[in-house]
């Protein structure tokens, strides 16, 4: 039941005196969705997640049904309401299917709560002990941007399959995995002029440091622009880029997200693989839809990034993007949004030394997104 372990430590631009919020990794991410039963089937069939745990009427929960899926170190929870008038139901009505909880694995959920709330975090859940025959878990939680929350999960005295209240989910339908390993980073979209507010929140309230920043000169096309700063926790296992829209001639993808989500929220979850060609081939064969850049991207990409280990042809065929920084290079690709509203999507990333986020691809990528926006009539 461990989560992310990254071998390379990030570069620090500034550092807090000490890490008052040690985090072992991402414990799980939870999506509130209209039909978690069907969503679970999608994430198993298309993305290769494995069945792990279940909670619902059969476990004595008459309010919420949840399916927990796992792939290597990634745990994905999908939850839906079992009746009208619930918080989850209101969340879905307002935002559509969306990412509600970014749960962080800590050694002490009580201290995590105290250290963050005394620095100004708004409480979501006071430290709460949950028990069953497998031991106990301590949970606490704070609000972040929009209606998104961080839960702190302390599970050192627990040996059950997921959390108290869940039972093991056994099924005969078990599609093979696609090589997804761990959550590399999660990006938040926040409203106009709010990026620095949330950078300060992660800096002062959670003790994160800023890894890098991009402004509208880095991330703009003829039409759209955005600004971004990347915040990371002390050991580098948690990385949260924060985007805000910038003025452009037309509506940016961040604005489109904010309009459809109705609030700030998580824009994409980036998951790492050790072999992006095999992973993306499998995902594509299983029906996952990806954004495509024009094939001319590949005419000049090696002039920009230099020599890479992979043959260019399969990368071109699959639409995988390449970027390089001082420490190495990375390969990445982005799915189309995975729900009816043009909101949350996934990134597949393979790092070969690079610790950055693909800045060199932003322009080509945003032009691809604009073509999609044009089709939606939202540009
Ligand atoms: Fe990303």
Tab-separated table of N, CA and C and ligand atoms in Angstrom, residues 184-187 241 267-271 332-334 345-349 351 356-358 362 365, ligand 1:
chain	number	residue	atom	x	y	z
A	184	UNK	N	2.617	11.559	-11.380
A	184	UNK	CA	3.804	12.415	-11.503
A	184	UNK	C	3.498	13.831	-11.027
A	185	UNK	N	2.386	14.387	-11.472
A	185	UNK	CA	1.969	15.719	-11.011
A	185	UNK	C	0.493	15.906	-11.295
A	186	UNK	N	-0.096	16.879	-10.597
A	186	UNK	CA	-1.502	17.209	-10.823
A	186	UNK	C	-1.628	18.715	-10.976
A	187	UNK	N	-2.297	19.146	-12.039
A	187	UNK	CA	-2.348	20.571	-12.368
A	187	UNK	C	-3.703	21.147	-11.982
A	241	UNK	N	1.530	22.000	-10.414
A	241	UNK	CA	1.494	23.237	-11.202
A	241	UNK	C	0.135	23.925	-11.042
A	267	UNK	N	-7.154	20.285	-13.434
A	267	UNK	CA	-7.224	20.223	-14.897
A	267	UNK	C	-6.726	18.893	-15.441
A	268	UNK	N	-5.555	18.456	-14.952
A	268	UNK	CA	-5.108	17.142	-15.420
A	268	UNK	C	-4.262	16.432	-14.394
A	269	UNK	N	-4.338	15.110	-14.466
A	269	UNK	CA	-3.524	14.224	-13.641
A	269	UNK	C	-2.502	13.592	-14.578
A	270	UNK	N	-1.216	13.784	-14.267
A	270	UNK	CA	-0.160	13.200	-15.104
A	270	UNK	C	0.324	11.920	-14.452
A	271	UNK	N	0.284	10.839	-15.225
A	271	UNK	CA	0.715	9.542	-14.692
A	271	UNK	C	1.940	9.068	-15.454
A	332	UNK	N	5.796	12.911	-23.594
A	332	UNK	CA	4.478	13.144	-22.991
A	332	UNK	C	3.381	13.174	-24.049
A	333	UNK	N	2.167	12.901	-23.603
A	333	UNK	CA	0.992	12.999	-24.482
A	333	UNK	C	-0.213	13.247	-23.594
A	334	UNK	N	-1.212	13.916	-24.150
A	334	UNK	CA	-2.386	14.320	-23.371
A	334	UNK	C	-3.644	13.700	-23.964
A	345	UNK	N	-8.571	16.024	-17.865
A	345	UNK	CA	-7.979	15.035	-18.767
A	345	UNK	C	-6.749	14.434	-18.100
A	346	UNK	N	-6.122	13.494	-18.790
A	346	UNK	CA	-4.919	12.846	-18.264
A	346	UNK	C	-3.720	13.144	-19.164
A	347	UNK	N	-2.556	13.137	-18.541
A	347	UNK	CA	-1.289	13.197	-19.276
A	347	UNK	C	-0.561	11.885	-19.000
A	348	UNK	N	0.072	11.334	-20.016
A	348	UNK	CA	0.974	10.191	-19.838
A	348	UNK	C	2.378	10.737	-20.035
A	349	UNK	N	3.276	10.458	-19.090
A	349	UNK	CA	4.617	11.054	-19.146
A	349	UNK	C	5.675	9.997	-18.829
A	351	UNK	N	9.718	10.214	-17.982
A	351	UNK	CA	10.852	11.118	-17.746
A	351	UNK	C	12.156	10.370	-17.998
A	356	UNK	N	11.216	18.843	-15.758
A	356	UNK	CA	10.303	19.922	-16.115
A	356	UNK	C	8.990	19.350	-16.646
A	357	UNK	N	8.195	20.160	-17.333
A	357	UNK	CA	6.815	19.774	-17.629
A	357	UNK	C	6.446	19.889	-19.107
A	358	UNK	N	7.446	20.104	-19.953
A	358	UNK	CA	7.165	20.103	-21.391
A	358	UNK	C	6.904	21.470	-21.983
A	362	UNK	N	4.386	23.416	-25.378
A	362	UNK	CA	3.140	24.120	-25.067
A	362	UNK	C	2.490	24.723	-26.312
A	365	UNK	N	1.000	22.184	-28.574
A	365	UNK	CA	-0.106	21.558	-27.872
A	365	UNK	C	-1.334	22.467	-27.818
B	1	LIG	FE1	1.301	18.170	-17.019
